[in-house]
Coordinates of C-alpha atoms and ligand atoms in Angstrom, one line a residue:
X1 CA -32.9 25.4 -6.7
X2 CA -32.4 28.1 -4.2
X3 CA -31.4 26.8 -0.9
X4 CA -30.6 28.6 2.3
X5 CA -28.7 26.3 5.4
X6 CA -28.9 27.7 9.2
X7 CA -26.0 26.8 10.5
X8 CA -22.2 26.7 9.1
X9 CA -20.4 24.0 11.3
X10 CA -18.9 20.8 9.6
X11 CA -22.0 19.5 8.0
X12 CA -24.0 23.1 7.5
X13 CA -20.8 24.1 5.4
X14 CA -20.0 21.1 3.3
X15 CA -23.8 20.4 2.5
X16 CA -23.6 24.6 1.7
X17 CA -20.6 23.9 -0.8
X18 CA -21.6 20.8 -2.3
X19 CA -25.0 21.7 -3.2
X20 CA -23.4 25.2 -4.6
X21 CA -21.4 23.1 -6.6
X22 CA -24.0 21.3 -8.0
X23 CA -25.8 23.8 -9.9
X24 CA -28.2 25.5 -6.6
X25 CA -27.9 28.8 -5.3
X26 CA -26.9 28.8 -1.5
X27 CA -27.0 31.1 1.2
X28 CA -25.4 30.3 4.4
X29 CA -26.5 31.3 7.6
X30 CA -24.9 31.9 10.9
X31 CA -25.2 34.2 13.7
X32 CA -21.1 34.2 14.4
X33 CA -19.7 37.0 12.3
X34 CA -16.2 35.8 12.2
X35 CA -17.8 32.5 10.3
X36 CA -20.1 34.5 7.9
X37 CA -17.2 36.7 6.8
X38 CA -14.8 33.6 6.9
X39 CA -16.9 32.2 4.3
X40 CA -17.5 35.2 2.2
X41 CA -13.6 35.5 2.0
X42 CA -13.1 32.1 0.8
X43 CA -11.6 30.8 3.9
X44 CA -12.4 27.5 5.6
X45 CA -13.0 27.4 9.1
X46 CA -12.3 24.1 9.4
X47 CA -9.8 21.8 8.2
X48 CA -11.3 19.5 5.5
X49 CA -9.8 18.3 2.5
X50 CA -10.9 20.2 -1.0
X51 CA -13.7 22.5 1.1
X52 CA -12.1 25.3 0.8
X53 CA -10.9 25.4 -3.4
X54 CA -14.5 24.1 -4.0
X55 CA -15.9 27.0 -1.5
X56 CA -13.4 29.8 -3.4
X57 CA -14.7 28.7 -7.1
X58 CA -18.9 28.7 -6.0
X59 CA -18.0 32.2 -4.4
X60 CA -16.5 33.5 -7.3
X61 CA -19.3 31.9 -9.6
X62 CA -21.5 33.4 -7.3
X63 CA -23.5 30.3 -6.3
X64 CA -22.9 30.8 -2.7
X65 CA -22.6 33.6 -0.1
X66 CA -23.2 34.1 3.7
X67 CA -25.0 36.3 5.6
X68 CA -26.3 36.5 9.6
X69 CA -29.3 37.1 8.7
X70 CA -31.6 34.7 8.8
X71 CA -34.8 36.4 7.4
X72 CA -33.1 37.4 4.3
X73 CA -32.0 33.8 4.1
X74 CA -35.7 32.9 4.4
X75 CA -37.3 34.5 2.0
X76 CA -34.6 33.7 -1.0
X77 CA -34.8 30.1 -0.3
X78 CA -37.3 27.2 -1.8
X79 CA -35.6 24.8 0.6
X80 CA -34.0 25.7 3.9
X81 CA -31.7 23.4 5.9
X82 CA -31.7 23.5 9.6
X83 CA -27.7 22.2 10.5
X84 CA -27.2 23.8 13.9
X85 CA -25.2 22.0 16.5
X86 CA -27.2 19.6 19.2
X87 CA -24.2 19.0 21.9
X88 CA -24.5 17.4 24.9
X89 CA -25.7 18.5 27.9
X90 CA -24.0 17.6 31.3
X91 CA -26.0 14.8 31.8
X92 CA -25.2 13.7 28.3
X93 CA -28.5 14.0 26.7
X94 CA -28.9 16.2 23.5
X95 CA -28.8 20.1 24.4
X96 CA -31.9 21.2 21.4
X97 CA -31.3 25.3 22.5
X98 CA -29.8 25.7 18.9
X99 CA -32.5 24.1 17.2
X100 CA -35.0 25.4 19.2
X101 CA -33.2 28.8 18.7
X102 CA -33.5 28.3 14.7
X103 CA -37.0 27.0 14.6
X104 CA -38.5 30.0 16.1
X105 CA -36.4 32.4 14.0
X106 CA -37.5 30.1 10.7
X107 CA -40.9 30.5 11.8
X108 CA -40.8 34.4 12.3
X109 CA -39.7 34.8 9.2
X110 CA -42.0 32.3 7.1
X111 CA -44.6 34.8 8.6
X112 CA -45.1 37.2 6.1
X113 CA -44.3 34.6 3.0
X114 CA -46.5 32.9 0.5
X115 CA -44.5 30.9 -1.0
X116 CA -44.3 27.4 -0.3
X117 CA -40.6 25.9 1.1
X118 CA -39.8 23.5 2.8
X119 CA -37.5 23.5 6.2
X120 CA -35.6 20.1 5.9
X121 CA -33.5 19.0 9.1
X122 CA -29.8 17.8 9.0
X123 CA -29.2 18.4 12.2
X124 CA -28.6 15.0 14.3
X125 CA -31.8 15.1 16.9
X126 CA -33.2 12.5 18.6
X127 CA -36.1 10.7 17.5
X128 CA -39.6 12.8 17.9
X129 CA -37.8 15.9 17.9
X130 CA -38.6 17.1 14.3
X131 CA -42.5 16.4 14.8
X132 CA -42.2 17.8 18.8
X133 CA -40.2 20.3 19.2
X134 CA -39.2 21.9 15.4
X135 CA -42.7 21.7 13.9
X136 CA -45.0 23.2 17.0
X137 CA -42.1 26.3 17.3
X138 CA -42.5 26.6 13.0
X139 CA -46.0 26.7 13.6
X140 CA -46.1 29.2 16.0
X141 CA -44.4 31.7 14.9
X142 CA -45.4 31.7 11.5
X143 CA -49.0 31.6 12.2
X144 CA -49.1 28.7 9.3
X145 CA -49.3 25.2 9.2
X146 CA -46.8 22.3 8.6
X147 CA -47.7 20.3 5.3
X148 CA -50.0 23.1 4.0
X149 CA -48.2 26.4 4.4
X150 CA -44.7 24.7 4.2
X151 CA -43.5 21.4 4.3
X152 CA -40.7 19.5 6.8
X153 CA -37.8 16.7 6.2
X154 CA -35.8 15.0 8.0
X155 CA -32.6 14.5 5.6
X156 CA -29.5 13.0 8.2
X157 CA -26.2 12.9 7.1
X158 CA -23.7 10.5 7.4
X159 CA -20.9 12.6 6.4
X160 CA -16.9 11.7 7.5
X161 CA -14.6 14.5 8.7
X162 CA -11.6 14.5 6.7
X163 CA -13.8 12.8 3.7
X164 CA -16.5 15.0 4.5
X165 CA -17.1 16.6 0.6
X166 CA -16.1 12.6 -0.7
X167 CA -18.7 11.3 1.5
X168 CA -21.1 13.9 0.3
X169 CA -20.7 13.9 -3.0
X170 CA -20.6 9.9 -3.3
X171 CA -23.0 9.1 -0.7
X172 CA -23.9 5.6 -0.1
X173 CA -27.8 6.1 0.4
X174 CA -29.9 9.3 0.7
X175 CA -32.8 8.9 3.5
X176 CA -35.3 11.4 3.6
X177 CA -37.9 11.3 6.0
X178 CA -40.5 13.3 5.3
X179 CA -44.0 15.2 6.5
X180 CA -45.8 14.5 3.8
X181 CA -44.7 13.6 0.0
X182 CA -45.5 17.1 -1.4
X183 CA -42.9 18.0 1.6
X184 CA -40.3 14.9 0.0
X185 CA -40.8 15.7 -3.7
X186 CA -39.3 18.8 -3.3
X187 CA -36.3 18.1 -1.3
X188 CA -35.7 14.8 -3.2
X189 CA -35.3 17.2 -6.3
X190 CA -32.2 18.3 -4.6
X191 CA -30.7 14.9 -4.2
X192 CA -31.8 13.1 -7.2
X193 CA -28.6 13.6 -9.7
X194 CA -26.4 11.4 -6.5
X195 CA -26.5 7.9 -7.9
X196 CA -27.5 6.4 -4.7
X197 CA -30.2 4.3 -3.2
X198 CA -32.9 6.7 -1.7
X199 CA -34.6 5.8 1.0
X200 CA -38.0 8.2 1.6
X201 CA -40.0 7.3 5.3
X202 CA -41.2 9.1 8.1
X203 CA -39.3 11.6 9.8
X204 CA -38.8 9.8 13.2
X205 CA -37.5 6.9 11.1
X206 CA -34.9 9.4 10.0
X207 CA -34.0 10.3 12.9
X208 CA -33.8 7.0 14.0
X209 CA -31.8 5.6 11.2
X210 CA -28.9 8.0 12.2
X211 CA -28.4 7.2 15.7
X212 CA -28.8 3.0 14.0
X213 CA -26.2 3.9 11.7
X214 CA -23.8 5.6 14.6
X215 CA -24.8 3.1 17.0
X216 CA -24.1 -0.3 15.2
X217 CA -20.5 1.7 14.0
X218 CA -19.5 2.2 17.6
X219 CA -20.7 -1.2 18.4
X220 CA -18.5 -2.9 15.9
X221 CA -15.4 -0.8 17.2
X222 CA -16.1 -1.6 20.8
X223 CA -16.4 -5.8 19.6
X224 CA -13.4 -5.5 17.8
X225 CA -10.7 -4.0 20.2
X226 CA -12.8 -6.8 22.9
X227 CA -11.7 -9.4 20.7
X228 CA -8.6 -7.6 20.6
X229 CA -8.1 -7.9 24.2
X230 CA -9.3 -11.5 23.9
X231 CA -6.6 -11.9 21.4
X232 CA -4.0 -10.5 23.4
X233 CA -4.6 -12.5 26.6
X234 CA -4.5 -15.8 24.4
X235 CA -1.4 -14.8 22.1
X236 CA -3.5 -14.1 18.8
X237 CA -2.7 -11.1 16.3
X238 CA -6.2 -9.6 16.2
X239 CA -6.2 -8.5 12.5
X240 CA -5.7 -11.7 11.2
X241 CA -9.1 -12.6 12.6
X242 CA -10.3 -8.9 11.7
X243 CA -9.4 -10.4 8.3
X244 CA -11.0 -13.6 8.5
X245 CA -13.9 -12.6 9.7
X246 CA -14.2 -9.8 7.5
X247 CA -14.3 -12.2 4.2
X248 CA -18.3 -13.2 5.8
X249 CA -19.9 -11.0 3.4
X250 CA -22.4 -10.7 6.4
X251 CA -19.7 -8.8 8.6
X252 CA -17.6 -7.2 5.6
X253 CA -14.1 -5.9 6.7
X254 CA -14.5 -2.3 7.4
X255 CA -14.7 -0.3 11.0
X256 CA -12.9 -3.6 12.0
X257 CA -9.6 -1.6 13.3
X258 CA -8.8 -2.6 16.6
X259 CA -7.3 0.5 18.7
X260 CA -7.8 2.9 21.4
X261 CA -10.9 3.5 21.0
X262 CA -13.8 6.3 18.9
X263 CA -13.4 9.7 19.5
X264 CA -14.6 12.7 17.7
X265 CA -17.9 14.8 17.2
X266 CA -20.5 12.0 16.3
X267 CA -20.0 9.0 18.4
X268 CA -19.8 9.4 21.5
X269 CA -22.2 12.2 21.5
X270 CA -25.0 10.5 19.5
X271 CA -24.5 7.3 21.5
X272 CA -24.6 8.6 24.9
X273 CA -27.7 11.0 23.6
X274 CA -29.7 7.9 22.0
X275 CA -28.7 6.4 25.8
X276 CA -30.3 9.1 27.6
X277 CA -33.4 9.9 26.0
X278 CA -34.3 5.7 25.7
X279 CA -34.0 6.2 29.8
X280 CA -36.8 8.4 29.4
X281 CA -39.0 5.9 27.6
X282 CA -38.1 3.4 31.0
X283 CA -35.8 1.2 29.3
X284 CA -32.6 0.3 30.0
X285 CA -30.0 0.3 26.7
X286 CA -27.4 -2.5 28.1
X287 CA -25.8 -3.2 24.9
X288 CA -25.3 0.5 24.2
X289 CA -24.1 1.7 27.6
X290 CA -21.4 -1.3 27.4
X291 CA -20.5 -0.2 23.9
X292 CA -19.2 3.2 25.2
X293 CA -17.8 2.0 28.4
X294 CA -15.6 -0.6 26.7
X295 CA -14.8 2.6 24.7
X296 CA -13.6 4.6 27.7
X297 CA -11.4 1.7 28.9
X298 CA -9.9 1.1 25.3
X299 CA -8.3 4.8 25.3
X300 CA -6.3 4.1 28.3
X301 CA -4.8 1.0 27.0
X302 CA -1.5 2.6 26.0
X303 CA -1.2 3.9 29.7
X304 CA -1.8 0.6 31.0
X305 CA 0.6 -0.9 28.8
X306 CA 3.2 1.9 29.3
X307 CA 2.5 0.7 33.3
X308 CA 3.6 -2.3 32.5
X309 CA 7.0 -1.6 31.1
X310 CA 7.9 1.3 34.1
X311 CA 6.9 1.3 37.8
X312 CA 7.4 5.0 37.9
X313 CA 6.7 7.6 35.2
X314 CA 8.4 10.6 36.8
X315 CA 10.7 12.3 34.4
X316 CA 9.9 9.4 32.2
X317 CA 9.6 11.2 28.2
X318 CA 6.6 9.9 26.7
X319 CA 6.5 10.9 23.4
X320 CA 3.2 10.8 22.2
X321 CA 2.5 11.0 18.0
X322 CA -0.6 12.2 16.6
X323 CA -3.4 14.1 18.8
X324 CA -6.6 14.2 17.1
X325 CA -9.3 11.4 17.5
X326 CA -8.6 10.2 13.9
X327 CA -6.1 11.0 11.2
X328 CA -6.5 13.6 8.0
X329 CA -8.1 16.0 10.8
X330 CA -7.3 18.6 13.5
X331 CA -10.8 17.3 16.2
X332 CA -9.8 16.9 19.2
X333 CA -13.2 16.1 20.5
X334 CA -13.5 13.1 22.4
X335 CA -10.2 12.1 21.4
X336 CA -8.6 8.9 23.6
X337 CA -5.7 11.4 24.0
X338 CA -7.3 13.9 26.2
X339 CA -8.0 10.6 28.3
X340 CA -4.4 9.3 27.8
X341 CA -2.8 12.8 28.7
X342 CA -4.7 13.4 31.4
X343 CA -4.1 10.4 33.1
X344 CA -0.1 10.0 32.2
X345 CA -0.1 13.8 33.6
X346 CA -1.4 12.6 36.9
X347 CA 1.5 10.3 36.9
X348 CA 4.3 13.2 36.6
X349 CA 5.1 12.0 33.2
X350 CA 7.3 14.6 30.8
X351 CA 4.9 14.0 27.8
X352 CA 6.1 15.4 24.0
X353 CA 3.8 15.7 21.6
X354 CA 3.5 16.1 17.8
X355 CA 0.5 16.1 15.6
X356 CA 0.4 17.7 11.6
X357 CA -2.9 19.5 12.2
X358 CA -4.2 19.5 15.9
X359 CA -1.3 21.1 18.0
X360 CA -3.1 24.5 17.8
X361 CA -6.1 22.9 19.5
X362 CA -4.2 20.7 21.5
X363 CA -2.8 24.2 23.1
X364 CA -6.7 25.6 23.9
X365 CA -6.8 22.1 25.9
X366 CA -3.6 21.3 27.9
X367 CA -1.7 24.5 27.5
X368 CA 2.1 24.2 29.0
X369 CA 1.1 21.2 30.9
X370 CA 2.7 19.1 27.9
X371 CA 5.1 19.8 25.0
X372 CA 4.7 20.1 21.3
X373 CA 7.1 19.3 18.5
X374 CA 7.3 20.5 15.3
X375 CA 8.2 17.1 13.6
X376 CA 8.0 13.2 14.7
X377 CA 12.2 14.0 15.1
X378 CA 11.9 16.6 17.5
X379 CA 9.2 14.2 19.5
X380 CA 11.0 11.1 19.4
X381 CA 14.1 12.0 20.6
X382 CA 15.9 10.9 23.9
X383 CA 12.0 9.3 24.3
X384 CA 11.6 6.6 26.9
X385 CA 8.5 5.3 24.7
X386 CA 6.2 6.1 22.1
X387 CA 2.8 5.7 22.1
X388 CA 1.3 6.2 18.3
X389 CA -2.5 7.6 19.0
X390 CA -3.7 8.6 15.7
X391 CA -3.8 6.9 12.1
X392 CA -1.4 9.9 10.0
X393 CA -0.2 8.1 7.6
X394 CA 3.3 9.9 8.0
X395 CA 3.8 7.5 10.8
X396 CA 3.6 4.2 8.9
X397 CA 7.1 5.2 8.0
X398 CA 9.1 6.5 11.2
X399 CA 11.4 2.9 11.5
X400 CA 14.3 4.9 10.8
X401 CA 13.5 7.1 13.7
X402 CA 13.8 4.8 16.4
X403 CA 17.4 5.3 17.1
X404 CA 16.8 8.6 17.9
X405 CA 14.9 7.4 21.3
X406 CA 16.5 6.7 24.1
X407 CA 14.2 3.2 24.6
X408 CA 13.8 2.0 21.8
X409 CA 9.9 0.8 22.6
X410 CA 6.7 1.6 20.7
X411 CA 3.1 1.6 21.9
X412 CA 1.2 1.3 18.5
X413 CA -2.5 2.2 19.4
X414 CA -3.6 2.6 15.6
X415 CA -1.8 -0.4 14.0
X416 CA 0.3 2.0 12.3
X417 CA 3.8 -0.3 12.2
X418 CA 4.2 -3.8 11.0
X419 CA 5.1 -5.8 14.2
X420 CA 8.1 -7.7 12.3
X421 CA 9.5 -5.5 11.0
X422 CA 10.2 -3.8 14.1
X423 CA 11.7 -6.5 15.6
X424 CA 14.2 -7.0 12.8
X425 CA 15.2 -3.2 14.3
X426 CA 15.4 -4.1 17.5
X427 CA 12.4 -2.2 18.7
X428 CA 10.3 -3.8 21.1
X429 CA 6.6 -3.4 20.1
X430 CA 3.3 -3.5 21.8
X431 CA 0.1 -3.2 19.5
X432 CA -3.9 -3.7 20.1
X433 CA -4.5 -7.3 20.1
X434 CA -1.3 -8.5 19.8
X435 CA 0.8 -10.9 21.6
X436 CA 4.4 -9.7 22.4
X437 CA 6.2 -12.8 22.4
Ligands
UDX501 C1 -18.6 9.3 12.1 C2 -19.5 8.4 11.1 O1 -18.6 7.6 10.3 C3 -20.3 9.3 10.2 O2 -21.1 8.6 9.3 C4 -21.1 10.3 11.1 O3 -21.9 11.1 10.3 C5 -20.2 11.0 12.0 O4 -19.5 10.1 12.8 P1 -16.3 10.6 12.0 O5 -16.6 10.9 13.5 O6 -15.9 11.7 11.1 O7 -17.6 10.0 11.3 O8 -15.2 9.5 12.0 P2 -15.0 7.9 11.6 O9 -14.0 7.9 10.4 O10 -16.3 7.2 11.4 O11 -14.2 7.4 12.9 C6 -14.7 7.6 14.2 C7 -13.8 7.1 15.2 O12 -13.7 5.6 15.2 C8 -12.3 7.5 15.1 O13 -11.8 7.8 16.3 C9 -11.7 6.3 14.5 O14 -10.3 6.3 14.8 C10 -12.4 5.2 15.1 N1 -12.4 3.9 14.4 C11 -13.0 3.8 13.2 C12 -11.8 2.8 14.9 O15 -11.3 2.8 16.0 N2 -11.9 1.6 14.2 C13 -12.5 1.5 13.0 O16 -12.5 0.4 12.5 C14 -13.1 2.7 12.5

């Protein structure tokens, strides 16, 4: 099928690459030129694992190419994905300029067509705003009408960053919601090969089952590090019970990692969106509001702990390993360590960082207010403490590094070391939900 996506950030990209690679012919779309010509080079603006091999062989097969313009894009496409950005506004509630950006160009350019295509919505939008905002701006400027002329999804996705193509490719569900089924049919075409429960409803229910899906992830993060703080206060290692409670095939054991906290592009934004446009409707989303709150005071439990060992942090070297909000990527959005470094800074602490992928845009944020290293040696030594603050895997195995600090103490906010073993070393250990004795 031929298949045009507006938009080539994380998920406009990998759904771009993943349908090339299975068989359709894709144009991507965007109106930064660095990006388009990124893409027609083979190069991956963004760090994911496989994207950028897989984007090199659909290029050179000639499945897939970029352009900025959008009206080409139109016209070649039977299906064309809207995957624009929706961040936040100030007042946290979902900024639509993109997609209402998009919509209008889409719709100037289904003007003068007669063929029938469908515009199907991956963006993350709140609910309503595919039949409120997207459809009346189509309508408009193309003169035509929605589920006649051309036909409208809602298709969310529930992608990963750093499993992003693994996620797409082996998706656990497909939900399409749909205008009409003449508007479904065509787009479930594109998803039928994935062998996956599909889901086809209405596309507010679409819309809705992404912020669910988000929503009920954050929620269980934010019960478990509570229960972790329970644990703590009452001498209890937290993922024993993340364990036992786990084994209730009604609960299942995963997102039940106590730590510091979600960070990154999805959560927090689509939480604190979902928030502020339920305000709207009059009601007032207690669970949801204490979900992220809890969240805000989880990233700053290494500082209070670190409070807890020194009275005074100046010239103290905090050695910090790992910077972005979750392992196997460089994000730094939302990440507890902005919240972790901004707060230590306030404290005069000399803070040393190191992180495989997100020192570049660790720079863009803090600049020479904090140090980098080039390897966990480099971070850890002559240290004071060390706080861990992503899950690398690369620091599962640093217990021969201790010596190098000066204070041989560990802050382990991703349950990255095995608590006994560090105590066989001498190295006095502090983890999420867990009792020091
Ligand atoms: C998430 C959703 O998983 C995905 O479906 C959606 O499309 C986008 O948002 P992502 O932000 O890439 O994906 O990361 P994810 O792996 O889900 O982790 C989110 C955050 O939660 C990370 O900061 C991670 O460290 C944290 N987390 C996750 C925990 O603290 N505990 C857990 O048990 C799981």
């Amino acid at each position: 099928m031929k298949v045009s996506i507006i938009g080539t950030g994380y998920v406009g990209l990998v759904t771009g690459v993943c349908l090339a690679d299975n068989g359709n012919d894709v144009v991507c779309v965007d109106i930064i030129k660095e990006k388009v010509d990124a893409i027609n080079e083979g190069r991956a603006i963004i760090y994911e694992e496989d994207l950028e091999q897989i984007l090199v062989k659909n290029l050179k097969e000639k499945r897939l190419r970029a352009t900025t313009n959008i009206g080409e894009a139109v016209k070649s496409a039977d299906v064309i994905f809207i995957s624009v950005g929706t961040p936040s506004r100030e007042n946290k509630a979902i900024d639509l300029g993109f997609i209402e950006n998009t919509s209008c160009e889409i719709g100037k350019a289904l003007k003068n067509e007669t063929n029938y295509k469908v515009i199907a919505v991956k963006s993350t939008v709140v609910p309503g705003t595919t039949e409120n905002v997207i459809i009346p701006l189509l309508e408009e400027f193309s003169d035509k009408k929605a589920g006649t002329d051309f036909g409208v999804c809602m298709i969310p996705e529930f992608l990963r960053e750093g499993r992003a193509i693994y996620d797409f490719m082996n998706p656990d569900r497909t939900i399409i919601g749909e205008y009409d089924k003449k508007s479904g049919d065509k787009v479930f075409e594109l998803f039928k090969n994935f062998s996956c429960p599909v889901l086809r409803t209405n596309l507010r229910t679409a819309e809705m089952i992404k912020y669910a899906s988000n929503a009920f992830l954050a929620t269980k993060i934010s019960f478990i590090n509570e229960i972790a703080n329970i644990c703590e206060l009452k001498g209890i290692d937290v993922n024993e019970v993340a364990k036992g409670i786990g084994l209730d095939k009604r609960i299942n054991p995963h997102f039940l990692h106590a730590g510091i906290g979600f960070g990154g592009s999805c959560f927090p934004k689509d939480v604190s969106a979902l928030i502020s446009s339920v305000y709207e409707n009059g009601y007032e989303p207690k669970l949801l509001k204490e979900v992220m709150e809890l969240n805000e005071r989880q990233k700053l439990w290494p500082v209070r702990k670190v409070n807890e060992i020194f009275i005074d942090l100046k010239n103290k070297k905090i050695a910090i390993l790992g910077l972005a909000f979750k392992g196997n990527s460089d994000d730094m959005r939302e990440a507890p360590t902005f919240s972790i470094i901004n707060l230590l800074l306030k404290k005069n602490a000399n803070i040393h960082t190191y992180d495989p992928k997100a020192t570049e845009n660790a720079k863009r944020i803090f600049g020479n207010k904090i140090n980098y290293c080039k390897n966990i040696d480099e971070c850890l030594n002559d240290a004071d403490v060390c706080i861990i603050a992503t899950d690398w895997d690369e620091f599962k195995k640093i217990y021969d590094k201790f010596n190098l600090m000066k204070n041989k103490i560990v802050i382990d906010g991703r349950k990255m070391l095995n608590p006994e073993k560090c105590k066989e070393l001498n190295v006095k250990y502090y983890g999420v939900g867990y009792k020091n004795e």
